[in-house]
PDB file of C-alpha atoms in Angstrom:
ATOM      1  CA  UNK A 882      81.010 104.248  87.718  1.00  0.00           C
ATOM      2  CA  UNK A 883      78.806 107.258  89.097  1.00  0.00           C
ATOM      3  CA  UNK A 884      77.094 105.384  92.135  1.00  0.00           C
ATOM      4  CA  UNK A 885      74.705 108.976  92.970  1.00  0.00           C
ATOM      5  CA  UNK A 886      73.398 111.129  90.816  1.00  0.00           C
ATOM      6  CA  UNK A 887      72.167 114.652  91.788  1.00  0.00           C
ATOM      7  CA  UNK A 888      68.088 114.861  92.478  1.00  0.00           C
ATOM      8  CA  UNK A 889      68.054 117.302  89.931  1.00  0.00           C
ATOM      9  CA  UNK A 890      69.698 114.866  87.319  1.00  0.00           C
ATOM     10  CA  UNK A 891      67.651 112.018  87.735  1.00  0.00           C
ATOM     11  CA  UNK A 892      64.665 114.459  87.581  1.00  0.00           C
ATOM     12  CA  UNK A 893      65.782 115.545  84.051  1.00  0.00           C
ATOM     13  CA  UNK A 894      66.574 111.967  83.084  1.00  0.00           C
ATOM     14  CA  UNK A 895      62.888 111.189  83.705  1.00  0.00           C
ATOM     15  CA  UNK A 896      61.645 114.665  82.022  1.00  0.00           C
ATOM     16  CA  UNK A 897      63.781 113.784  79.025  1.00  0.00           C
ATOM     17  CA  UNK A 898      62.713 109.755  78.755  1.00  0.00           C
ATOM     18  CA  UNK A 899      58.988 111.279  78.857  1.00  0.00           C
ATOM     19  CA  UNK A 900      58.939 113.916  76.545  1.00  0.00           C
ATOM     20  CA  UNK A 901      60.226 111.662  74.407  1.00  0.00           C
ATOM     21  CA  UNK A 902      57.818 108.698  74.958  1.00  0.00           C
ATOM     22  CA  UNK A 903      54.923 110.707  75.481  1.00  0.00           C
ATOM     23  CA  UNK A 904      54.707 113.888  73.398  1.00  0.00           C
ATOM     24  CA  UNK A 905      52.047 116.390  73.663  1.00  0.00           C
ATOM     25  CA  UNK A 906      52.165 116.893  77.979  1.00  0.00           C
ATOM     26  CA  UNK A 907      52.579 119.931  79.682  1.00  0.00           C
ATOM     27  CA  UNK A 908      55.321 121.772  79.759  1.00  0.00           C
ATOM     28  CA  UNK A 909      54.176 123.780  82.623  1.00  0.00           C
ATOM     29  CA  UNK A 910      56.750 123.914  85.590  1.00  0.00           C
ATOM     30  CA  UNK A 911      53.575 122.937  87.582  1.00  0.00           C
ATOM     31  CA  UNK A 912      51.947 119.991  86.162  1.00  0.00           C
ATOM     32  CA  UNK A 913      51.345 117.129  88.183  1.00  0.00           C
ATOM     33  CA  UNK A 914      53.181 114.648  86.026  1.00  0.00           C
ATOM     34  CA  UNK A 915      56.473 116.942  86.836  1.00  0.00           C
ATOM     35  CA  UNK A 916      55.533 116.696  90.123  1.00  0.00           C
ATOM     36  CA  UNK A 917      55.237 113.159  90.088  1.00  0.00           C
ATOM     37  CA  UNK A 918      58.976 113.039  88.033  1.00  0.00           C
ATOM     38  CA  UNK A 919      60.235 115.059  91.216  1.00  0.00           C
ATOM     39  CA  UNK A 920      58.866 112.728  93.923  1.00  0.00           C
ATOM     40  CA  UNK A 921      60.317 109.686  91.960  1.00  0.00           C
ATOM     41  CA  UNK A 922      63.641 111.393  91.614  1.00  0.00           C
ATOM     42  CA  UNK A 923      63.894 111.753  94.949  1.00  0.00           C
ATOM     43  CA  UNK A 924      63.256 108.069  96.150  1.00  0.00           C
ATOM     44  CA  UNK A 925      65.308 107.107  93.650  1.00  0.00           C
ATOM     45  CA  UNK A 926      68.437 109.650  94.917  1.00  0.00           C
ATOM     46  CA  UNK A 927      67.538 107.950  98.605  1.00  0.00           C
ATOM     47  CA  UNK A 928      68.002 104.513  97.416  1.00  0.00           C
ATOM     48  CA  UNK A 929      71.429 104.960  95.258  1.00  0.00           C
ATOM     49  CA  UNK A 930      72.730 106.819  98.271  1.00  0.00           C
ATOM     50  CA  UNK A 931      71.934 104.319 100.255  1.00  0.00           C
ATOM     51  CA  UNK A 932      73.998 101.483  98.018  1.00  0.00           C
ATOM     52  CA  UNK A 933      76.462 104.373  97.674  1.00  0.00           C
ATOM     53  CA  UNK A 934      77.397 103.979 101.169  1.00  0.00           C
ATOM     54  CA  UNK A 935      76.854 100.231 101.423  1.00  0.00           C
ATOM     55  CA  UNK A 936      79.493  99.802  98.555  1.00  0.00           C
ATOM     56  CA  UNK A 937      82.090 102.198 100.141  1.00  0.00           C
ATOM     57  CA  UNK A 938      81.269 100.051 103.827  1.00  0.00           C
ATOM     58  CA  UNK A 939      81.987  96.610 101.340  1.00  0.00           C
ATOM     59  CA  UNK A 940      84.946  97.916  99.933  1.00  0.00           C
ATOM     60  CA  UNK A 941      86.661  98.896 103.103  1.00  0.00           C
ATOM     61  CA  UNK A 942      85.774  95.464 104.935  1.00  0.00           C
ATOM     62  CA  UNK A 943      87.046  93.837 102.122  1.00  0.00           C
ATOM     63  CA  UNK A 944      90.335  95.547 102.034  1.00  0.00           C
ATOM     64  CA  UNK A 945      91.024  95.492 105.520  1.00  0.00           C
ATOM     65  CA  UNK A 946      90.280  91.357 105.804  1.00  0.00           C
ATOM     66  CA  UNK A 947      91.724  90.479 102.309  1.00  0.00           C
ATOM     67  CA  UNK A 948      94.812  88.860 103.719  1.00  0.00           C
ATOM     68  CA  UNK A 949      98.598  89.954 103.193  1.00  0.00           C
ATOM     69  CA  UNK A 950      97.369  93.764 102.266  1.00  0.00           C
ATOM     70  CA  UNK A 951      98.836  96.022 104.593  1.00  0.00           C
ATOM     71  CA  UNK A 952      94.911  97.072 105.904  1.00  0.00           C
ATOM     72  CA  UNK A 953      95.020  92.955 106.724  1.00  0.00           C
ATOM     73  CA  UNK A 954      98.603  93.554 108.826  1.00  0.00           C
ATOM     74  CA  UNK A 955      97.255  96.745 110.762  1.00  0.00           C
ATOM     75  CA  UNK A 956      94.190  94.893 111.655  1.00  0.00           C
ATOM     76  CA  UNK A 957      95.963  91.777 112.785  1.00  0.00           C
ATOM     77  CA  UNK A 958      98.769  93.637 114.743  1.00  0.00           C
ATOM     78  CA  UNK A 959      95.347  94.480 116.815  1.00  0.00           C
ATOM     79  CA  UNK A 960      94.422  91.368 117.173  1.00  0.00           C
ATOM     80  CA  UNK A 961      98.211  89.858 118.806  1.00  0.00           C
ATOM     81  CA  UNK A 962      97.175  88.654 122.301  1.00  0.00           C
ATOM     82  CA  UNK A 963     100.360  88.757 124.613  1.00  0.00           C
ATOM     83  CA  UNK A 964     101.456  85.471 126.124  1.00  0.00           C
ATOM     84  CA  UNK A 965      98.619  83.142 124.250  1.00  0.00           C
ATOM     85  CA  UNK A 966      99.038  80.317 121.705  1.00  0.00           C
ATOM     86  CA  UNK A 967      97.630  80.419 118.270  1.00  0.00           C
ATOM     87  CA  UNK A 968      95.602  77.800 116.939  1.00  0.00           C
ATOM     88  CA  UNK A 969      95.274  76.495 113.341  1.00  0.00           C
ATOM     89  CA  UNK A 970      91.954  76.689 111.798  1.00  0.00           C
ATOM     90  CA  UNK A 971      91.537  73.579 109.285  1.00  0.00           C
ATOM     91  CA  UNK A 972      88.471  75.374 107.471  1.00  0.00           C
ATOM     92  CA  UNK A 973      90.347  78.283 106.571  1.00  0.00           C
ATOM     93  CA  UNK A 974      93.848  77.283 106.750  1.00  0.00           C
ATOM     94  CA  UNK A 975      94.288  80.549 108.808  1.00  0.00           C
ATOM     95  CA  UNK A 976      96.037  80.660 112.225  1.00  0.00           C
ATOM     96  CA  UNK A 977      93.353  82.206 114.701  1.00  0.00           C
ATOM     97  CA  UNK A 978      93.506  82.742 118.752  1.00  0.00           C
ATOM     98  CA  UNK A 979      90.559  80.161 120.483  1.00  0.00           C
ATOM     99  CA  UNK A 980      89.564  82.540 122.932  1.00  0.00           C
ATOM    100  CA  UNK A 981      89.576  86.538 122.538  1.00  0.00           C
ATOM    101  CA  UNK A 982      91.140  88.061 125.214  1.00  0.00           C
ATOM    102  CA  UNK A 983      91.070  91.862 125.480  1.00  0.00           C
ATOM    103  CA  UNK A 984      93.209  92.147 128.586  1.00  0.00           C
ATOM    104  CA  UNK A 985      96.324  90.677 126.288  1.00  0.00           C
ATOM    105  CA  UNK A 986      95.495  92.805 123.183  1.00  0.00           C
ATOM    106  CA  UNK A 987      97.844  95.053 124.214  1.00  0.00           C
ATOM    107  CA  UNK A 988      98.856  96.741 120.239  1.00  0.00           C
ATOM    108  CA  UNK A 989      97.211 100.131 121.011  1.00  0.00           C
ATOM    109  CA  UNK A 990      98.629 102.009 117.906  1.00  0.00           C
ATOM    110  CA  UNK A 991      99.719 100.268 114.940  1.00  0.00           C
ATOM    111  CA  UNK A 992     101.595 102.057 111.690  1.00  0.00           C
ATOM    112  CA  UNK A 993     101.833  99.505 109.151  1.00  0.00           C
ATOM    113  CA  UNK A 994     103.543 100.345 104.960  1.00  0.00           C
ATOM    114  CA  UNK A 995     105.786  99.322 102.560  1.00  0.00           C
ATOM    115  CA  UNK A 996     109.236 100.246 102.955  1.00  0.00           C
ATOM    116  CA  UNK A 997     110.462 102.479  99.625  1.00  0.00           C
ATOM    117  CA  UNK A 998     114.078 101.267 100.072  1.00  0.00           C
ATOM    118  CA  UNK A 999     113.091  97.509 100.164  1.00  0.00           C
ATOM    119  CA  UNK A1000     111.227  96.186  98.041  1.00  0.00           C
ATOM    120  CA  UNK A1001     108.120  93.774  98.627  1.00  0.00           C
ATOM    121  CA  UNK A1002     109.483  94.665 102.644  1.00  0.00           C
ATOM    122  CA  UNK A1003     106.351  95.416 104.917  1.00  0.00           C
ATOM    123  CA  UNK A1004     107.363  97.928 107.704  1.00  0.00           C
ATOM    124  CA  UNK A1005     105.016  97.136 111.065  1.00  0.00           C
ATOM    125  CA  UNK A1006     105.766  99.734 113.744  1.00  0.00           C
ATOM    126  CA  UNK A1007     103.912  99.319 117.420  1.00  0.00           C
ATOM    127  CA  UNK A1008     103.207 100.377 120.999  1.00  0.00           C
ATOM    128  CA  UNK A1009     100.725 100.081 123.736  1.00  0.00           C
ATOM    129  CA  UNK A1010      99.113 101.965 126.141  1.00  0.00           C
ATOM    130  CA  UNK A1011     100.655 101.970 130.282  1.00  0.00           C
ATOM    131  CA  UNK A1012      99.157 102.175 133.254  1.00  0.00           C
ATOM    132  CA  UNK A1013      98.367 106.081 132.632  1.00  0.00           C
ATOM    133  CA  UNK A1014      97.032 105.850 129.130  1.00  0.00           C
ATOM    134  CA  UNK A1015     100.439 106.964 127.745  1.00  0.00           C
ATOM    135  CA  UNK A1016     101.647 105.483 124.574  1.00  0.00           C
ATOM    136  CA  UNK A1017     104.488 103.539 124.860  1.00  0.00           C
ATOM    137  CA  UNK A1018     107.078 101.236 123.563  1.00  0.00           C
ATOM    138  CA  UNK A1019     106.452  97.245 124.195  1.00  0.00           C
ATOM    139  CA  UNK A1020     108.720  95.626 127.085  1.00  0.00           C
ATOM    140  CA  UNK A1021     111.947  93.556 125.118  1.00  0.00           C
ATOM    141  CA  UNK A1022     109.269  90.182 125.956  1.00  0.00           C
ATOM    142  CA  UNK A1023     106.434  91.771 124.347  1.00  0.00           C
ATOM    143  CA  UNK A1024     107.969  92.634 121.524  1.00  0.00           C
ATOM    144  CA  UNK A1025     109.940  89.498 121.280  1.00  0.00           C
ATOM    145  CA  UNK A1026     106.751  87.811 121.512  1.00  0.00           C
ATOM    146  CA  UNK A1027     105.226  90.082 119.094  1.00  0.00           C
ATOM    147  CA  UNK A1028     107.727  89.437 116.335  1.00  0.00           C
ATOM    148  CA  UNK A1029     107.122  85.721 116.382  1.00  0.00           C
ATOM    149  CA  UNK A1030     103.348  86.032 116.424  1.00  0.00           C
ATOM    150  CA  UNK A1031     104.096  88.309 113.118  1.00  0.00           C
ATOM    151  CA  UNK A1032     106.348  85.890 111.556  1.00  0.00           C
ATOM    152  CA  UNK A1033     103.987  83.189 112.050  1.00  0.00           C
ATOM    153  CA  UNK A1034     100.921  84.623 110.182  1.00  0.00           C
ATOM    154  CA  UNK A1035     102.773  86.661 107.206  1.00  0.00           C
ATOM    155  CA  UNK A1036     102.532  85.258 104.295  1.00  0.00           C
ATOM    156  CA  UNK A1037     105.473  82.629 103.360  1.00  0.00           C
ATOM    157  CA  UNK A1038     108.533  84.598 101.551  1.00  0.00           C
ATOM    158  CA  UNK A1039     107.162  88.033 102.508  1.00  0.00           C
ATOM    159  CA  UNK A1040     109.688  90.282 104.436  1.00  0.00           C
ATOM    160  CA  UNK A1041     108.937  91.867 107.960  1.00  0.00           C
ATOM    161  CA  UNK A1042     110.822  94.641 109.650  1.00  0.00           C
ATOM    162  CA  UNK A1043     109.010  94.940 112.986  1.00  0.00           C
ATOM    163  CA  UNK A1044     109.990  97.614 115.384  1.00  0.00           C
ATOM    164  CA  UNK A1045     108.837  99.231 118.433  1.00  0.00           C
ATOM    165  CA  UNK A1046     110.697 102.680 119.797  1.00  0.00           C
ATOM    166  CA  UNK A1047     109.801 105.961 121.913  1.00  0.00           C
ATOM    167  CA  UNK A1048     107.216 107.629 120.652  1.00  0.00           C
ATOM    168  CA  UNK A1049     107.663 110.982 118.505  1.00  0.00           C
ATOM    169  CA  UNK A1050     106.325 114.326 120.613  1.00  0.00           C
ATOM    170  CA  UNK A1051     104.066 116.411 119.064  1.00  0.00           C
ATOM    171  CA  UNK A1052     103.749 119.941 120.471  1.00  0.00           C
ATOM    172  CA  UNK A1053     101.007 122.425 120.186  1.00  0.00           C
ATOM    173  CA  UNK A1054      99.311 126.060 120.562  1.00  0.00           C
ATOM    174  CA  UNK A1055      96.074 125.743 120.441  1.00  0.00           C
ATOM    175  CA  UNK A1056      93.461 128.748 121.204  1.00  0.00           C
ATOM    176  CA  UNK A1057      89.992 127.516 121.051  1.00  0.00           C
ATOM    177  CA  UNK A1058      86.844 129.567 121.304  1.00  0.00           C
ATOM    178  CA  UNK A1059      83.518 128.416 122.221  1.00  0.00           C
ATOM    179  CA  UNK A1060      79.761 129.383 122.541  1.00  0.00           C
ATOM    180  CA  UNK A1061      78.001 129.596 126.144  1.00  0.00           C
ATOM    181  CA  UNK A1062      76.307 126.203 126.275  1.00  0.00           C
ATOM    182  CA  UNK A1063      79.512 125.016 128.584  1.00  0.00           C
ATOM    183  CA  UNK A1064      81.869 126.627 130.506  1.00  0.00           C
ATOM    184  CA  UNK A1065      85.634 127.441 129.800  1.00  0.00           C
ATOM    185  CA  UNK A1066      86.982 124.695 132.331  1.00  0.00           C
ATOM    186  CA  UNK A1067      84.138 122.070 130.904  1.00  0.00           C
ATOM    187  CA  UNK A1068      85.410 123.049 127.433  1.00  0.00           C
ATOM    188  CA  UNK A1069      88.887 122.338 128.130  1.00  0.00           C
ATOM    189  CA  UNK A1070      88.556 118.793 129.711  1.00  0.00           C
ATOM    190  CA  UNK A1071      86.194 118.118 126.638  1.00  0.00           C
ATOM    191  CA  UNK A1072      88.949 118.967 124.420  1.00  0.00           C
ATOM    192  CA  UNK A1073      91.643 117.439 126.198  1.00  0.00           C
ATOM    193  CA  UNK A1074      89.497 114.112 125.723  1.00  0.00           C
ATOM    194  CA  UNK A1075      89.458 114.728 122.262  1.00  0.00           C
ATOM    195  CA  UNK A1076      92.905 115.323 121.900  1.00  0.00           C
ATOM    196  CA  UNK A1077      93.652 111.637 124.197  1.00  0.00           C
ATOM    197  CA  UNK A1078      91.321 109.401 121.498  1.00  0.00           C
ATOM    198  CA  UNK A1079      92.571 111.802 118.474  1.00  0.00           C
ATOM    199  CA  UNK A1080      96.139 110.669 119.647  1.00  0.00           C
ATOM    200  CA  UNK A1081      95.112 106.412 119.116  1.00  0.00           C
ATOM    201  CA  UNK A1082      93.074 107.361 115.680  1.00  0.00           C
ATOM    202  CA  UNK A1083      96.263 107.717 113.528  1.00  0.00           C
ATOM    203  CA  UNK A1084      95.687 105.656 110.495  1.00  0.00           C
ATOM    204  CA  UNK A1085      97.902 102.405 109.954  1.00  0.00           C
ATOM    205  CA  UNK A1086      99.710 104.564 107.546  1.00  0.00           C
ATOM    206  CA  UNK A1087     101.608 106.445 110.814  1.00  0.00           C
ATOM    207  CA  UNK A1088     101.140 109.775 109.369  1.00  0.00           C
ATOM    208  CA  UNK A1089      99.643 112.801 111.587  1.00  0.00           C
ATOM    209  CA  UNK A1090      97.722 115.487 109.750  1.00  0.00           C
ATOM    210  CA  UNK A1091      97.520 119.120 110.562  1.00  0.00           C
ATOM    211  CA  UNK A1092      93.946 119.611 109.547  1.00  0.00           C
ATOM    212  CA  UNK A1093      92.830 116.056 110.998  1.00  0.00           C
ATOM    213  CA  UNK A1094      93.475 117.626 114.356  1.00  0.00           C
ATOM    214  CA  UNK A1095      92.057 120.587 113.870  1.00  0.00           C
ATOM    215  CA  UNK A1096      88.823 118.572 113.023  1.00  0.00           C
ATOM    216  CA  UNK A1097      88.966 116.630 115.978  1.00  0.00           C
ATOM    217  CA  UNK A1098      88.953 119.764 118.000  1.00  0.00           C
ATOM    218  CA  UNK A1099      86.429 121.689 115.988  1.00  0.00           C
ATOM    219  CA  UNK A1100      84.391 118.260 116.606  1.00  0.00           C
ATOM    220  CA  UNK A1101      84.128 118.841 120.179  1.00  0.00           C
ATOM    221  CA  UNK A1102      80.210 119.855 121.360  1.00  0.00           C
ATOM    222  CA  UNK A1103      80.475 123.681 122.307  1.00  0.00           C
ATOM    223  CA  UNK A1104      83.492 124.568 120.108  1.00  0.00           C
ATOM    224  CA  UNK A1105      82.995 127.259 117.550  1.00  0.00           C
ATOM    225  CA  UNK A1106      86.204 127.676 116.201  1.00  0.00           C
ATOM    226  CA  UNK A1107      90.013 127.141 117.038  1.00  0.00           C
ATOM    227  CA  UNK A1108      93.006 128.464 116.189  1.00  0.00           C
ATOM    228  CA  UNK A1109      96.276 126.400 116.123  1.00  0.00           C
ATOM    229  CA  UNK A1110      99.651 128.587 116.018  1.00  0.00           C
ATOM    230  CA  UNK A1111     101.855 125.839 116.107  1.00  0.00           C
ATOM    231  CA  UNK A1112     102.568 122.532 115.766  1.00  0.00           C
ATOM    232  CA  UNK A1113     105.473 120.301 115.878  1.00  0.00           C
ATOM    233  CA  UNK A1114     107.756 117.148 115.954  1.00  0.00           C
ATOM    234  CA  UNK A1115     110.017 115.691 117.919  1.00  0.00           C
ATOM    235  CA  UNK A1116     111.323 112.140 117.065  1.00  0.00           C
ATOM    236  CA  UNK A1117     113.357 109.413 118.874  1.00  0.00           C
ATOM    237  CA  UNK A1118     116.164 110.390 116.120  1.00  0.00           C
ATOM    238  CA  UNK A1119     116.693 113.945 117.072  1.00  0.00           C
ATOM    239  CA  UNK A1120     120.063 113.122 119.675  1.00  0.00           C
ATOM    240  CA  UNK A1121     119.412 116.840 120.648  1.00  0.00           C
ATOM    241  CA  UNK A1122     116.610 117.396 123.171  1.00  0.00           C
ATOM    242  CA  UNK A1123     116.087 121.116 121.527  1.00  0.00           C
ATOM    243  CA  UNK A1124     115.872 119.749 118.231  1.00  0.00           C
ATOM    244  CA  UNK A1125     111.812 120.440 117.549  1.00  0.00           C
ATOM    245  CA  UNK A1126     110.225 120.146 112.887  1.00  0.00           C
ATOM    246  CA  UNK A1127     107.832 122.702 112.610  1.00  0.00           C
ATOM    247  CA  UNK A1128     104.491 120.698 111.082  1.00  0.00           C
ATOM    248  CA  UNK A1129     103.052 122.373 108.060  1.00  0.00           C
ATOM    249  CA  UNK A1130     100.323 120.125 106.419  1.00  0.00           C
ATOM    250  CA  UNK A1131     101.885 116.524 107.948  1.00  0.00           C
ATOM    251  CA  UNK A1132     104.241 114.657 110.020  1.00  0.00           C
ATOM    252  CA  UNK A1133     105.140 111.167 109.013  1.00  0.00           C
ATOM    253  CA  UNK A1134     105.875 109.530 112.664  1.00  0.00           C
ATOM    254  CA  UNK A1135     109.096 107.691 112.717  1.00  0.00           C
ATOM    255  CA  UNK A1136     107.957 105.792 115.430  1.00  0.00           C
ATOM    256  CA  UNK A1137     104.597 105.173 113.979  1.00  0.00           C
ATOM    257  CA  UNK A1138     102.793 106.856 116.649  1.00  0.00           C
ATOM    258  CA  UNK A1139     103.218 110.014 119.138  1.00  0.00           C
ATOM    259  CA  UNK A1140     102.633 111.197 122.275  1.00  0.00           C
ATOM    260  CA  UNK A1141     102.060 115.036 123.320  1.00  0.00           C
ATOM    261  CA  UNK A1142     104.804 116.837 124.833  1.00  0.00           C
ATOM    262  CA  UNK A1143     104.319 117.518 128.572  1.00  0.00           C
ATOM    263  CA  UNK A1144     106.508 117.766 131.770  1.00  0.00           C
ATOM    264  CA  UNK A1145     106.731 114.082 132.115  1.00  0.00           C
ATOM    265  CA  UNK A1146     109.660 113.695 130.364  1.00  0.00           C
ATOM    266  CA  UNK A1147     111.567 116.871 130.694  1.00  0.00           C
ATOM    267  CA  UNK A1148     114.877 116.126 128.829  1.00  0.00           C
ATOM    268  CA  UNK A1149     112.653 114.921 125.953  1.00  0.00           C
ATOM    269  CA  UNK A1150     110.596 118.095 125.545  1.00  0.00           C
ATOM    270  CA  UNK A1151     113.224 120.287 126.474  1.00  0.00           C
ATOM    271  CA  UNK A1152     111.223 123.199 127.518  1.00  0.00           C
ATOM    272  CA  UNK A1153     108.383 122.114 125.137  1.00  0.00           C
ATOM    273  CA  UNK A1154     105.163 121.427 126.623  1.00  0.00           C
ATOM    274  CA  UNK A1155     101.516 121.620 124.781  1.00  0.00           C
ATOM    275  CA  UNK A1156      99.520 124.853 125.480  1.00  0.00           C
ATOM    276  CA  UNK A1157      95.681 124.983 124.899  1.00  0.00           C
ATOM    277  CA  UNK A1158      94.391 128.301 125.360  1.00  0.00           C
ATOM    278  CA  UNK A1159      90.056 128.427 125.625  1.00  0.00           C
ATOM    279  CA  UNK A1160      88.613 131.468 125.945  1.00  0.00           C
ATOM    280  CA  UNK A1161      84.323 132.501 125.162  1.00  0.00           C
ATOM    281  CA  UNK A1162      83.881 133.443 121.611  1.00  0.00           C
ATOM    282  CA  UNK A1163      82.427 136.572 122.657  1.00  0.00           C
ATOM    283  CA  UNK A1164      86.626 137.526 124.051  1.00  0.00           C
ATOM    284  CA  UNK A1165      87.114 137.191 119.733  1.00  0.00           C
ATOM    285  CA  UNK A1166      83.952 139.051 118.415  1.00  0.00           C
ATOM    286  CA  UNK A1167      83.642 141.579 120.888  1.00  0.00           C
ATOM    287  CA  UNK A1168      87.500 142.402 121.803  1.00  0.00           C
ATOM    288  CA  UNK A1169      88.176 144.792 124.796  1.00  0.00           C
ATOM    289  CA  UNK A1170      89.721 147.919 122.831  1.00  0.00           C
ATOM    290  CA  UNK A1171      92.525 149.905 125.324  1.00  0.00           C
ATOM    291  CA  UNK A1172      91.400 153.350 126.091  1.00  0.00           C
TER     292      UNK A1172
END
């Protein structure tokens, strides 16, 4: 069902349903009545985009909450709280924690799907955030703990496979120009912010997106365009260190999630750490020809 029409289309729908009814009017492009027809088609546009949007906004919140969909498992992995109890609800025969507790919501990323070899199997793959906003894998407790609080709120004869590993690297070039509202230093902490929240915004499906990145730096206030000449994988399978998948359109994350490649880990990124290049936008419409 077409939730909103064009301004122009409602405006001939009216035009039409009054030529018809009422024969004889102008058909000047200026008479009032067609000015009138406008105006109405416009309120009337306003109002269906409105419900437009408050359709799509029902939809999704009824996806995500409808229990045992895989939007319901992402969105409770959130909601595990490390070391409490959960309580039964008698109204809603649903198991629910008494008190939120942000502190021991420690599920930072969550990549939840069906697994293709298995079927009716639900995949649930986790990690958290440490100390230094890395993401990580849980502790052997955590996850222990995490497993039972999964088992105890799936549905009864559904199959789990919960799992928690290193994170995959992702490596990148990235040359980004920008207008003169900021500086180049301002520009580049801006963008590495992006790049921190872009990194916990992966959808429950665990899959990275080439564009989706770019957006996310192209988002970023002062930033007039960016350039990104390469981007690409390394996962907790890959035994060799050297091993790197170059990332055309998408990654799917084996370990659900990823972390940028840096000198933290140097047998990991073996050699491979993320370079963001920002340079005035005047340095790529006005370049310095060589004599």
């Amino acid at each position: 069902m077409e939730r909103t029409r064009t301004i122009e289309k409602i405006e001939q729908s009216i035009i039409d349903n009054v030529n018809q009814n009422i024969p004889g009017l102008s058909t000047s492009n200026t008479a009032e009545w067609k000015l009138w027809a406008s105006i109405v088609a416009t309120a009337i546009h306003a109002f269906e985009l409105i419900m437009g949007l408050f359709a799509k906004e029902i939809d999704a919140l009824t996806t995500r909450i409808t229990p045992g969909t895989i939007r319901w498992y992402a969105e409770m992995c959130k909601r595990f709280q490390n070391g409490d109890t959960l309580a039964f609800a008698e109204e809603t025969a649903l198991l629910y924690y008494p008190k939120k507790d942000p502190a021991k919501q420690i599920i930072a990323v969550a990549a939840v799907s069906e697994k293709q070899d298995t079927a009716g199997a639900i995949s649930i793959k986790v990690a958290k955030k440490d100390a230094k906003g890395n993401i990580v894998e849980l502790s052997p407790t955590e996850l222990y703990n995490f497993k039972n609080y999964i088992d105890a709120i799936k549905f009864a004869g559904s199959r789990t496979e919960v799992n928690s590993t290193k994170a995959d690297l992702i490596y990148y070039d990235l040359t980004v120009y920008h207008d003169n509202t900021k500086s180049s230093e301002e520009i580049r902490g801006d963008i590495t912010k992006a790049l921190e929240q872009f990194k916990v915004s992966i959808d429950f499906d665990g899959v990275l997106y080439r564009q989706k990145l770019l957006d996310a730096v192209i988002d970023v206030k002062g930033v007039t365009t960016c350039a990104l000449n390469a981007l690409e994988q390394h996962t907790y399978k890959d035994q060799d260190p050297s091993v790197w998948h170059s990332v055309d359109t998408h990654a799917l994350l084996e370990s659900g999630y990823f972390d940028w490649a840096d000198d933290s880990e140097p047998e990991a990124t073996a050699k491979k750490v993320c370079r963001l290049t920002v340079k005035p936008i005047n340095e790529l419409l006005n370049p310095q020809t060589e004599a």
